[in-house]
Short mmCIF file of C-alpha atoms in Angstrom, two decimals:
data_model
loop_
_atom_site.label_atom_id
_atom_site.label_comp_id
_atom_site.label_asym_id
_atom_site.label_seq_id
_atom_site.Cartn_x
_atom_site.Cartn_y
_atom_site.Cartn_z
CA UNK A 1477 146.20 -42.80 -16.22
CA UNK A 1478 146.73 -47.01 -14.95
CA UNK A 1479 150.25 -48.98 -14.61
CA UNK A 1480 150.86 -51.27 -17.26
CA UNK A 1481 152.66 -54.57 -16.52
CA UNK A 1482 155.75 -53.38 -17.51
CA UNK A 1483 158.76 -52.72 -15.14
CA UNK A 1484 162.37 -54.04 -14.25
CA UNK A 1485 165.81 -52.51 -14.19
CA UNK A 1486 167.98 -50.80 -17.19
CA UNK A 1487 170.42 -53.61 -16.63
CA UNK A 1488 167.79 -56.27 -17.69
CA UNK A 1489 165.64 -54.21 -20.43
CA UNK A 1490 167.86 -51.60 -22.07
CA UNK A 1491 166.51 -47.73 -22.90
CA UNK A 1492 167.07 -48.26 -26.40
CA UNK A 1493 164.78 -51.68 -25.84
CA UNK A 1494 162.47 -49.47 -24.45
CA UNK A 1495 161.90 -46.85 -26.66
CA UNK A 1496 161.63 -48.94 -28.99
CA UNK A 1497 158.66 -50.95 -27.75
CA UNK A 1498 157.00 -47.67 -26.78
CA UNK A 1499 157.31 -46.82 -30.28
CA UNK A 1500 156.35 -50.04 -32.28
CA UNK A 1501 153.63 -50.11 -30.17
CA UNK A 1502 152.14 -46.78 -30.52
CA UNK A 1503 152.16 -46.43 -26.73
CA UNK A 1504 150.58 -43.19 -25.66
CA UNK A 1505 151.64 -42.72 -21.46
CA UNK A 1506 154.82 -42.65 -19.86
CA UNK A 1507 158.05 -44.54 -18.91
CA UNK A 1508 158.92 -43.30 -15.05
CA UNK A 1509 162.26 -43.90 -14.21
CA UNK A 1510 164.06 -44.19 -10.49
CA UNK A 1511 167.65 -43.72 -9.60
CA UNK A 1512 167.52 -43.84 -5.95
CA UNK A 1513 166.06 -40.12 -4.90
CA UNK A 1514 166.10 -39.01 -8.69
CA UNK A 1515 163.39 -39.66 -10.99
CA UNK A 1516 162.27 -38.78 -14.81
CA UNK A 1517 159.81 -39.10 -17.26
CA UNK A 1518 159.78 -39.52 -21.16
CA UNK A 1519 156.05 -38.77 -22.49
CA UNK A 1520 154.80 -40.39 -25.53
CA UNK A 1521 151.52 -40.08 -27.85
CA UNK A 1522 150.97 -42.82 -30.41
CA UNK A 1523 154.46 -44.05 -30.17
CA UNK A 1524 156.54 -40.29 -30.47
CA UNK A 1525 158.08 -38.82 -27.52
CA UNK A 1526 155.45 -35.85 -26.79
CA UNK A 1527 157.54 -34.35 -23.50
CA UNK A 1528 159.91 -34.91 -21.35
CA UNK A 1529 160.71 -34.31 -17.18
CA UNK A 1530 163.39 -34.56 -13.98
CA UNK A 1531 163.20 -33.79 -10.70
CA UNK A 1532 167.17 -33.36 -10.98
CA UNK A 1533 167.91 -29.78 -9.72
CA UNK A 1534 170.55 -29.86 -12.57
CA UNK A 1535 168.29 -30.04 -15.46
CA UNK A 1536 165.85 -27.14 -13.75
CA UNK A 1537 165.40 -24.30 -16.08
CA UNK A 1538 167.15 -22.36 -13.82
CA UNK A 1539 170.33 -24.04 -14.52
CA UNK A 1540 169.88 -25.34 -18.01
CA UNK A 1541 169.98 -21.04 -18.15
CA UNK A 1542 172.71 -21.13 -15.97
CA UNK A 1543 174.38 -23.34 -18.51
CA UNK A 1544 174.17 -21.50 -21.10
CA UNK A 1545 174.95 -18.09 -19.71
CA UNK A 1546 171.23 -16.75 -20.80
CA UNK A 1547 170.86 -14.96 -17.68
CA UNK A 1548 172.96 -14.57 -14.18
CA UNK A 1549 173.26 -15.91 -10.78
CA UNK A 1550 172.00 -12.57 -9.24
CA UNK A 1551 169.09 -13.03 -11.95
CA UNK A 1552 167.94 -16.16 -11.09
CA UNK A 1553 168.09 -15.35 -7.46
CA UNK A 1554 165.72 -12.07 -8.17
CA UNK A 1555 163.22 -14.19 -10.63
CA UNK A 1556 163.10 -17.32 -8.30
CA UNK A 1557 162.35 -14.61 -4.95
CA UNK A 1558 159.53 -13.25 -7.72
CA UNK A 1559 157.95 -16.96 -8.77
CA UNK A 1560 157.85 -17.85 -4.82
CA UNK A 1561 155.95 -14.58 -3.79
CA UNK A 1562 153.50 -14.72 -6.96
CA UNK A 1563 153.09 -18.67 -7.92
CA UNK A 1564 154.03 -18.05 -11.68
CA UNK A 1565 156.14 -20.50 -13.42
CA UNK A 1566 159.85 -19.44 -13.86
CA UNK A 1567 159.73 -19.05 -17.42
CA UNK A 1568 156.36 -16.45 -16.93
CA UNK A 1569 159.18 -14.51 -14.41
CA UNK A 1570 161.41 -14.04 -16.77
CA UNK A 1571 159.50 -12.99 -19.95
CA UNK A 1572 157.45 -10.89 -17.86
CA UNK A 1573 160.68 -9.30 -16.50
CA UNK A 1574 162.36 -8.88 -19.98
CA UNK A 1575 164.91 -11.12 -19.74
CA UNK A 1576 164.70 -13.46 -22.15
CA UNK A 1577 162.22 -13.18 -25.52
CA UNK A 1578 159.18 -16.00 -26.11
CA UNK A 1579 160.72 -17.24 -28.98
CA UNK A 1580 164.28 -17.83 -27.91
CA UNK A 1581 163.05 -19.54 -24.56
CA UNK A 1582 160.81 -21.93 -26.30
CA UNK A 1583 163.59 -23.48 -27.95
CA UNK A 1584 165.58 -23.55 -24.27
CA UNK A 1585 163.01 -25.62 -23.12
CA UNK A 1586 162.64 -27.73 -25.68
CA UNK A 1587 166.16 -28.29 -25.61
CA UNK A 1588 166.38 -28.98 -22.32
CA UNK A 1589 163.48 -32.18 -22.94
CA UNK A 1590 165.75 -33.26 -25.03
CA UNK A 1591 168.78 -33.46 -22.84
CA UNK A 1592 166.98 -34.51 -19.84
CA UNK A 1593 165.82 -37.67 -21.81
CA UNK A 1594 169.67 -37.88 -23.88
CA UNK A 1595 170.72 -38.19 -20.54
CA UNK A 1596 169.12 -41.24 -19.36
CA UNK A 1597 171.28 -42.96 -21.57
CA UNK A 1598 173.80 -42.70 -19.05
CA UNK A 1599 171.83 -44.62 -16.43
CA UNK A 1600 172.57 -48.19 -15.91
CA UNK A 1601 170.96 -48.98 -12.94
CA UNK A 1602 167.71 -47.45 -12.93
CA UNK A 1603 164.69 -48.99 -12.33
CA UNK A 1604 161.46 -48.52 -14.63
CA UNK A 1605 157.55 -48.39 -14.98
CA UNK A 1606 155.13 -47.75 -18.02
CA UNK A 1607 152.07 -45.98 -17.00
CA UNK A 1608 149.17 -46.43 -19.81
CA UNK A 1609 147.55 -43.81 -20.45
CA UNK A 1610 146.94 -39.21 -21.40
CA UNK A 1611 150.36 -37.95 -20.83
CA UNK A 1612 150.00 -35.59 -17.85
CA UNK A 1613 148.54 -31.98 -18.94
CA UNK A 1614 151.75 -29.96 -17.76
CA UNK A 1615 152.92 -26.15 -18.92
CA UNK A 1616 155.17 -28.13 -20.99
CA UNK A 1617 156.50 -27.37 -24.41
CA UNK A 1618 155.29 -29.86 -26.79
CA UNK A 1619 158.36 -32.20 -28.58
CA UNK A 1620 157.79 -34.73 -31.62
CA UNK A 1621 160.89 -36.91 -31.16
CA UNK A 1622 161.17 -40.10 -33.35
CA UNK A 1623 162.62 -42.90 -31.44
CA UNK A 1624 165.54 -43.37 -34.43
CA UNK A 1625 166.30 -40.10 -33.96
CA UNK A 1626 166.44 -40.56 -30.43
CA UNK A 1627 168.59 -43.56 -30.52
CA UNK A 1628 171.33 -42.61 -32.85
CA UNK A 1629 171.87 -39.49 -30.82
CA UNK A 1630 171.61 -41.87 -27.04
CA UNK A 1631 173.83 -44.16 -28.65
CA UNK A 1632 176.43 -41.72 -29.79
CA UNK A 1633 176.70 -39.44 -26.85
CA UNK A 1634 177.31 -43.13 -24.57
CA UNK A 1635 180.17 -44.03 -27.21
CA UNK A 1636 181.80 -40.59 -26.54
CA UNK A 1637 181.95 -40.75 -22.49
CA UNK A 1638 182.93 -44.33 -22.54
CA UNK A 1639 186.11 -42.42 -24.36
CA UNK A 1640 186.69 -40.03 -21.65
CA UNK A 1641 185.99 -42.66 -19.22
CA UNK A 1642 189.57 -44.21 -20.57
CA UNK A 1643 191.36 -40.70 -19.71
CA UNK A 1644 189.07 -39.25 -16.81
CA UNK A 1645 187.86 -42.73 -14.74
CA UNK A 1646 185.98 -40.32 -13.01
CA UNK A 1647 184.90 -36.66 -12.11
CA UNK A 1648 187.18 -37.03 -9.21
CA UNK A 1649 189.88 -36.25 -11.84
CA UNK A 1650 192.21 -33.06 -11.58
CA UNK A 1651 193.38 -31.46 -14.10
CA UNK A 1652 195.81 -28.67 -15.34
CA UNK A 1653 196.73 -26.11 -17.32
CA UNK A 1654 199.96 -27.05 -19.46
CA UNK A 1655 200.74 -23.77 -20.68
CA UNK A 1656 200.37 -24.22 -24.76
CA UNK A 1657 197.03 -21.67 -25.01
CA UNK A 1658 194.25 -23.08 -27.17
CA UNK A 1659 193.33 -21.42 -30.52
CA UNK A 1660 190.71 -18.45 -30.30
CA UNK A 1661 187.96 -20.89 -31.71
CA UNK A 1662 188.66 -24.24 -29.68
CA UNK A 1663 187.12 -21.33 -26.45
CA UNK A 1664 184.86 -19.42 -28.98
CA UNK A 1665 181.96 -21.57 -26.80
CA UNK A 1666 181.19 -19.42 -23.92
CA UNK A 1667 180.55 -22.59 -21.99
CA UNK A 1668 184.14 -23.89 -23.21
CA UNK A 1669 185.42 -20.55 -22.46
CA UNK A 1670 184.17 -20.99 -18.53
CA UNK A 1671 185.37 -24.31 -18.42
CA UNK A 1672 189.40 -23.92 -19.72
CA UNK A 1673 188.95 -20.73 -16.80
CA UNK A 1674 188.38 -22.99 -14.11
CA UNK A 1675 191.39 -25.57 -14.73
CA UNK A 1676 193.67 -24.60 -12.27
CA UNK A 1677 195.43 -27.59 -10.66
CA UNK A 1678 193.20 -28.34 -7.84
CA UNK A 1679 189.63 -28.39 -9.03
CA UNK A 1680 188.04 -32.02 -9.94
CA UNK A 1681 185.98 -32.05 -13.10
CA UNK A 1682 183.34 -32.55 -9.94
CA UNK A 1683 184.53 -29.13 -8.43
CA UNK A 1684 184.13 -27.49 -12.20
CA UNK A 1685 180.86 -29.00 -13.69
CA UNK A 1686 179.30 -27.70 -9.85
CA UNK A 1687 180.40 -24.34 -10.49
CA UNK A 1688 180.14 -23.79 -14.29
CA UNK A 1689 176.69 -25.56 -13.55
CA UNK A 1690 176.83 -27.96 -16.32
CA UNK A 1691 176.44 -31.90 -16.61
CA UNK A 1692 178.85 -33.67 -16.47
CA UNK A 1693 178.31 -35.26 -19.90
CA UNK A 1694 178.48 -32.02 -21.85
CA UNK A 1695 181.66 -30.76 -19.50
CA UNK A 1696 183.74 -33.78 -20.05
CA UNK A 1697 183.62 -33.86 -23.75
CA UNK A 1698 184.99 -30.20 -23.78
CA UNK A 1699 187.56 -31.34 -20.98
CA UNK A 1700 188.77 -34.08 -22.83
CA UNK A 1701 188.90 -32.83 -26.38
CA UNK A 1702 191.35 -29.66 -24.71
CA UNK A 1703 193.29 -32.76 -23.15
CA UNK A 1704 193.32 -34.82 -26.22
CA UNK A 1705 194.95 -31.60 -28.14
CA UNK A 1706 197.62 -30.77 -25.46
CA UNK A 1707 195.95 -28.02 -23.74
CA UNK A 1708 195.59 -30.00 -20.19
CA UNK A 1709 196.51 -32.31 -18.35
CA UNK A 1710 195.85 -34.79 -15.32
CA UNK A 1711 197.65 -32.74 -12.19
CA UNK A 1712 199.77 -36.04 -11.20
CA UNK A 1713 199.62 -36.08 -6.92
CA UNK A 1714 197.01 -33.45 -6.89
CA UNK A 1715 193.93 -33.39 -3.91
CA UNK A 1716 191.11 -36.25 -5.64
CA UNK A 1717 187.74 -36.57 -4.16
CA UNK A 1718 186.72 -39.82 -3.00
CA UNK A 1719 183.09 -40.22 -3.06
CA UNK A 1720 182.30 -41.43 0.80
CA UNK A 1721 179.71 -44.00 -0.42
CA UNK A 1722 180.04 -46.74 2.71
CA UNK A 1723 179.36 -50.56 1.91
CA UNK A 1724 175.34 -51.62 2.14
CA UNK A 1725 174.17 -52.82 5.08
CA UNK A 1726 171.69 -54.70 5.34
CA UNK A 1727 168.71 -53.07 7.66
CA UNK A 1728 165.41 -53.54 8.21
CA UNK A 1729 163.12 -50.76 7.38
CA UNK A 1730 161.74 -50.25 10.55
CA UNK A 1731 164.51 -49.22 12.11
CA UNK A 1732 163.96 -45.98 10.01
CA UNK A 1733 160.25 -46.14 10.91
CA UNK A 1734 161.19 -45.46 14.62
CA UNK A 1735 163.34 -43.00 13.54
CA UNK A 1736 160.91 -40.88 11.36
CA UNK A 1737 158.51 -41.20 14.16
CA UNK A 1738 160.64 -40.03 17.26
CA UNK A 1739 161.78 -37.09 14.82
CA UNK A 1740 165.27 -38.39 13.55
CA UNK A 1741 164.88 -37.71 10.57
CA UNK A 1742 169.04 -37.24 9.66
CA UNK A 1743 169.55 -40.66 11.12
CA UNK A 1744 167.04 -41.95 9.30
CA UNK A 1745 168.11 -39.98 5.59
CA UNK A 1746 171.32 -41.40 6.34
CA UNK A 1747 169.94 -45.25 6.90
CA UNK A 1748 167.98 -44.94 3.81
CA UNK A 1749 170.46 -44.10 1.67
CA UNK A 1750 172.88 -46.98 2.45
CA UNK A 1751 170.17 -49.33 2.15
CA UNK A 1752 168.08 -48.03 -0.91
CA UNK A 1753 170.53 -49.35 -3.83
CA UNK A 1754 170.08 -52.90 -2.26
CA UNK A 1755 165.91 -52.60 -1.93
CA UNK A 1756 165.19 -53.60 -5.25
CA UNK A 1757 161.22 -53.85 -5.56
CA UNK A 1758 160.29 -52.99 -2.36
CA UNK A 1759 158.25 -49.51 -3.00
CA UNK A 1760 158.36 -48.93 1.00
CA UNK A 1761 162.24 -47.70 0.80
CA UNK A 1762 161.64 -44.72 -1.62
CA UNK A 1763 158.59 -43.55 0.01
CA UNK A 1764 160.34 -43.93 3.37
CA UNK A 1765 163.58 -41.90 2.16
CA UNK A 1766 160.83 -38.91 0.52
CA UNK A 1767 158.98 -38.69 4.32
CA UNK A 1768 162.44 -38.30 5.38
CA UNK A 1769 164.09 -35.69 3.23
CA UNK A 1770 160.60 -33.56 3.57
CA UNK A 1771 161.03 -33.72 7.34
CA UNK A 1772 164.61 -33.29 7.71
CA UNK A 1773 164.11 -30.19 5.50
CA UNK A 1774 161.19 -28.55 7.54
CA UNK A 1775 163.27 -28.92 10.65
CA UNK A 1776 166.12 -27.35 9.36
CA UNK A 1777 164.19 -24.09 7.70
CA UNK A 1778 162.43 -23.88 11.34
CA UNK A 1779 165.34 -24.42 13.69
CA UNK A 1780 168.96 -24.07 12.52
CA UNK A 1781 168.76 -23.09 8.70
CA UNK A 1782 166.01 -19.63 8.62
CA UNK A 1783 165.79 -19.54 4.85
CA UNK A 1784 165.89 -15.53 5.50
CA UNK A 1785 168.99 -15.73 7.28
CA UNK A 1786 172.54 -14.73 5.76
CA UNK A 1787 175.05 -17.03 6.28
CA UNK A 1788 178.39 -15.11 6.82
CA UNK A 1789 181.86 -16.79 6.47
CA UNK A 1790 183.83 -16.65 9.97
CA UNK A 1791 187.15 -16.88 8.00
CA UNK A 1792 188.42 -15.52 4.56
CA UNK A 1793 187.77 -17.61 2.12
CA UNK A 1794 191.59 -18.59 1.40
CA UNK A 1795 192.11 -19.34 4.91
CA UNK A 1796 189.50 -22.21 4.15
CA UNK A 1797 192.43 -24.18 1.38
CA UNK A 1798 193.04 -26.34 4.83
CA UNK A 1799 189.03 -27.96 5.52
CA UNK A 1800 189.55 -29.96 2.58
CA UNK A 1801 186.00 -28.37 1.45
CA UNK A 1802 184.29 -31.23 -1.00
CA UNK A 1803 183.13 -29.50 -4.39
CA UNK A 1804 179.54 -29.16 -3.27
CA UNK A 1805 181.02 -27.70 0.46
CA UNK A 1806 183.20 -25.34 -2.24
CA UNK A 1807 180.35 -24.28 -4.12
CA UNK A 1808 178.40 -23.30 -1.65
CA UNK A 1809 181.01 -21.19 0.47
CA UNK A 1810 181.69 -19.80 -2.40
CA UNK A 1811 178.15 -17.67 -2.37
CA UNK A 1812 178.40 -16.36 1.18
CA UNK A 1813 179.57 -13.25 0.26
CA UNK A 1814 177.17 -11.79 2.86
CA UNK A 1815 174.54 -10.84 0.53
CA UNK A 1816 173.07 -14.05 -0.17
CA UNK A 1817 170.87 -15.42 2.38
CA UNK A 1818 169.85 -19.02 3.04
CA UNK A 1819 166.99 -19.18 0.60
CA UNK A 1820 169.12 -17.17 -2.25
CA UNK A 1821 171.48 -19.90 -1.87
CA UNK A 1822 169.77 -23.17 -2.23
CA UNK A 1823 167.56 -21.58 -5.11
CA UNK A 1824 170.38 -21.14 -7.38
CA UNK A 1825 172.56 -24.09 -6.25
CA UNK A 1826 172.53 -26.92 -8.76
CA UNK A 1827 172.41 -29.48 -5.97
CA UNK A 1828 168.74 -30.40 -4.37
CA UNK A 1829 166.98 -28.85 -1.75
CA UNK A 1830 167.63 -31.53 0.91
CA UNK A 1831 171.52 -32.28 -0.32
CA UNK A 1832 172.33 -28.32 0.09
CA UNK A 1833 170.19 -27.85 3.72
CA UNK A 1834 172.61 -31.17 5.07
CA UNK A 1835 175.84 -29.67 3.49
CA UNK A 1836 174.94 -26.35 5.38
CA UNK A 1837 173.84 -28.08 8.63
CA UNK A 1838 178.03 -29.72 8.25
CA UNK A 1839 179.29 -26.05 7.33
CA UNK A 1840 177.60 -24.80 10.56
CA UNK A 1841 178.55 -27.18 12.71
CA UNK A 1842 182.49 -26.95 11.52
CA UNK A 1843 181.96 -23.29 12.66
CA UNK A 1844 182.82 -22.16 8.60
CA UNK A 1845 180.30 -20.24 8.63
CA UNK A 1846 177.69 -18.11 11.14
CA UNK A 1847 174.46 -16.48 10.39
CA UNK A 1848 173.13 -13.19 10.16
CA UNK A 1849 170.01 -10.95 10.03
CA UNK A 1850 169.45 -9.61 6.40
CA UNK A 1851 170.63 -5.99 6.42
CA UNK A 1852 167.88 -3.04 6.78
CA UNK A 1853 166.86 -2.16 3.33
CA UNK A 1854 167.78 1.34 2.77
CA UNK A 1855 165.96 4.32 2.97
CA UNK A 1856 164.96 6.98 1.07
#
């Protein structure tokens, strides 16, 4: 495949214009979108959307099935262990294990692919480029989505989220129940019931999304509806999580290269993340970031977070309230039950592998948990 000359940012050429261009020109190829370390793709065949892809763990098949309560975390852990052992695709492992019929899996895969496309309407500052030619041969469920259909649904979602943002300015908003119980039909969908149950006056929307394996968009809509009906309210004075984002630093990428050469992967990661957004048009920074992430992951597994070691809390979970854990930290800590090893926790997390390992490293340095050998298999 050959890269075409079309490239830019979504702030200069919106997604709707890009989709219309591909449709009207009857393009065959792939639109690639990059936002930080995340990458999503829309594959076209003769101007029709044929497939999509994403490296966002929240959009992986396992997370999608957890979100729709098709499988449990334990079942996903076991399936991913089988996948690692056999090299089979996760969908095939689930089919072979009898966890869902092929017809249902195909429907869910198609729906997951559509959700990836719609999520791009909420990206406003991503870079894009178009690659001409045949779409890649992948084990994917083929779609046949007309661009006009996608534009209508995408615009609806964008407008819906704008209304939500008027009341919930960010995912740091903390909600609590008002005491007015929702009617049964308001919680008839399992996800709606789970989201409502997770509201406790302390969890932020980000906390709730992590715990429910739910994307911010769909979770926010459900919570906002319950808020509008008087079943939820914003918790006055509740703890709010403010993402720590340092101001953009003007730093030469040569500094990061030097760190990578010395094997200082985590400091290089921190530096590259700070300069990433200001490195428009510089392909070197994303490449360096990928090298730093790969180096850190390898170092973590080899030295301080062996994949088969089991993390065990050093004190009861209830006593960690004073630690002011972030939503991501809280999610991982809640899985430290003594039966999950590092590899299993990484596999079921909606976070990227490198993010999970960096958080676990920080938690271990704070002595939140210790590592122990896995239990010996029972003998019969």
